[in-house]
Amino acid sequence: MIDGDPGALYRRIQELEDKVEQLRISRRVLMHLVEKSENEKWEMINRLLQEKESLKVRNRRYARLLWEKNKELALLAGKLQGLPLPRP
């Protein structure tokens, strides 16, 4: 760059302004991608939390069913052995 050459200085200023504009655009694109990624992460977290709750409900139901079936089996086994039935 030649000192005092107004044309060279003007071109250099234009180059730097173009780079600044490119950086602004790049920053906007990156921020958009980060925001999109965060949204997807929270959607997945919420979906997994809902699935966890659903599994807990199903697990409780299944445990209750097993408990009832075990009680029935114990009563039937007691009847087969001729033992008196326990009072509830």
Tab-separated table of C-alpha atoms in Angstrom:
chain	number	residue	atom	x	y	z
A	1	MET	CA	0.000	0.000	0.000
A	2	ILE	CA	1.365	3.381	-0.957
A	3	ASP	CA	1.097	6.052	1.708
A	4	GLY	CA	-0.966	8.975	0.604
A	5	ASP	CA	-2.574	7.203	-2.373
A	6	PRO	CA	-6.259	7.980	-1.880
A	7	GLY	CA	-7.335	5.186	-4.265
A	8	ALA	CA	-5.352	2.526	-2.380
A	9	LEU	CA	-6.639	3.756	0.968
A	10	TYR	CA	-10.217	3.771	-0.317
A	11	ARG	CA	-9.849	0.194	-1.631
A	12	ARG	CA	-8.360	-0.933	1.687
A	13	ILE	CA	-11.267	0.666	3.576
A	14	GLN	CA	-13.726	-1.094	1.249
A	15	GLU	CA	-11.973	-4.454	1.823
A	16	LEU	CA	-12.137	-4.002	5.568
A	17	GLU	CA	-15.800	-2.955	5.452
A	18	ASP	CA	-16.580	-6.021	3.329
A	19	LYS	CA	-14.825	-8.265	5.851
A	20	VAL	CA	-16.754	-6.679	8.701
A	21	GLU	CA	-20.023	-7.288	6.841
A	22	GLN	CA	-19.042	-10.917	6.176
A	23	LEU	CA	-18.254	-11.353	9.856
A	24	ARG	CA	-21.660	-9.942	10.790
A	25	ILE	CA	-23.372	-12.347	8.423
A	26	SER	CA	-21.297	-15.261	9.727
A	27	ARG	CA	-22.178	-14.319	13.290
A	28	ARG	CA	-25.889	-14.201	12.454
A	29	VAL	CA	-25.690	-17.611	10.782
A	30	LEU	CA	-23.833	-19.091	13.748
A	31	MET	CA	-26.268	-17.580	16.230
A	32	HIS	CA	-29.163	-18.991	14.227
A	33	LEU	CA	-27.555	-22.448	14.253
A	34	VAL	CA	-26.883	-22.255	17.987
A	35	GLU	CA	-30.476	-21.193	18.646
A	36	LYS	CA	-31.808	-23.993	16.451
A	37	SER	CA	-29.580	-26.506	18.216
A	38	GLU	CA	-30.747	-25.285	21.639
A	39	ASN	CA	-34.396	-25.552	20.585
A	40	GLU	CA	-33.874	-29.091	19.318
A	41	LYS	CA	-32.082	-30.023	22.539
A	42	TRP	CA	-34.964	-28.736	24.679
A	43	GLU	CA	-37.528	-30.480	22.483
A	44	MET	CA	-35.655	-33.750	22.957
A	45	ILE	CA	-35.342	-33.197	26.710
A	46	ASN	CA	-39.079	-32.514	26.999
A	47	ARG	CA	-39.936	-35.546	24.876
A	48	LEU	CA	-37.678	-37.754	27.010
A	49	LEU	CA	-39.197	-36.386	30.224
A	50	GLN	CA	-42.678	-37.198	28.920
A	51	GLU	CA	-41.547	-40.681	27.942
A	52	LYS	CA	-40.007	-41.163	31.392
A	53	GLU	CA	-43.279	-40.201	33.074
A	54	SER	CA	-45.211	-42.527	30.789
A	55	LEU	CA	-42.844	-45.392	31.614
A	56	LYS	CA	-43.173	-44.689	35.344
A	57	VAL	CA	-46.971	-44.869	35.067
A	58	ARG	CA	-46.806	-48.106	33.074
A	59	ASN	CA	-44.295	-49.550	35.522
A	60	ARG	CA	-46.529	-48.743	38.498
A	61	ARG	CA	-49.494	-50.342	36.745
A	62	TYR	CA	-47.455	-53.443	35.956
A	63	ALA	CA	-46.135	-53.676	39.529
A	64	ARG	CA	-49.682	-53.428	40.895
A	65	LEU	CA	-50.819	-56.142	38.494
A	66	LEU	CA	-47.948	-58.411	39.541
A	67	TRP	CA	-48.737	-57.768	43.207
A	68	GLU	CA	-52.371	-58.737	42.685
A	69	LYS	CA	-51.430	-61.850	40.725
A	70	ASN	CA	-48.960	-62.889	43.428
A	71	LYS	CA	-51.668	-62.460	46.063
A	72	GLU	CA	-54.009	-64.635	43.978
A	73	LEU	CA	-51.311	-67.274	43.569
A	74	ALA	CA	-50.621	-67.271	47.308
A	75	LEU	CA	-54.330	-67.697	48.052
A	76	LEU	CA	-54.654	-70.503	45.513
A	77	ALA	CA	-51.547	-72.207	46.882
A	78	GLY	CA	-52.991	-71.937	50.372
A	79	LYS	CA	-56.264	-73.468	49.210
A	80	LEU	CA	-54.423	-76.323	47.539
A	81	GLN	CA	-52.542	-77.057	50.739
A	82	GLY	CA	-55.763	-76.976	52.707
A	83	LEU	CA	-54.632	-74.126	54.914
A	84	PRO	CA	-57.168	-71.657	56.217
A	85	LEU	CA	-57.323	-68.422	54.251
A	86	PRO	CA	-55.857	-65.317	55.903
A	87	ARG	CA	-58.310	-62.633	56.843
A	88	PRO	CA	-57.909	-59.312	55.048
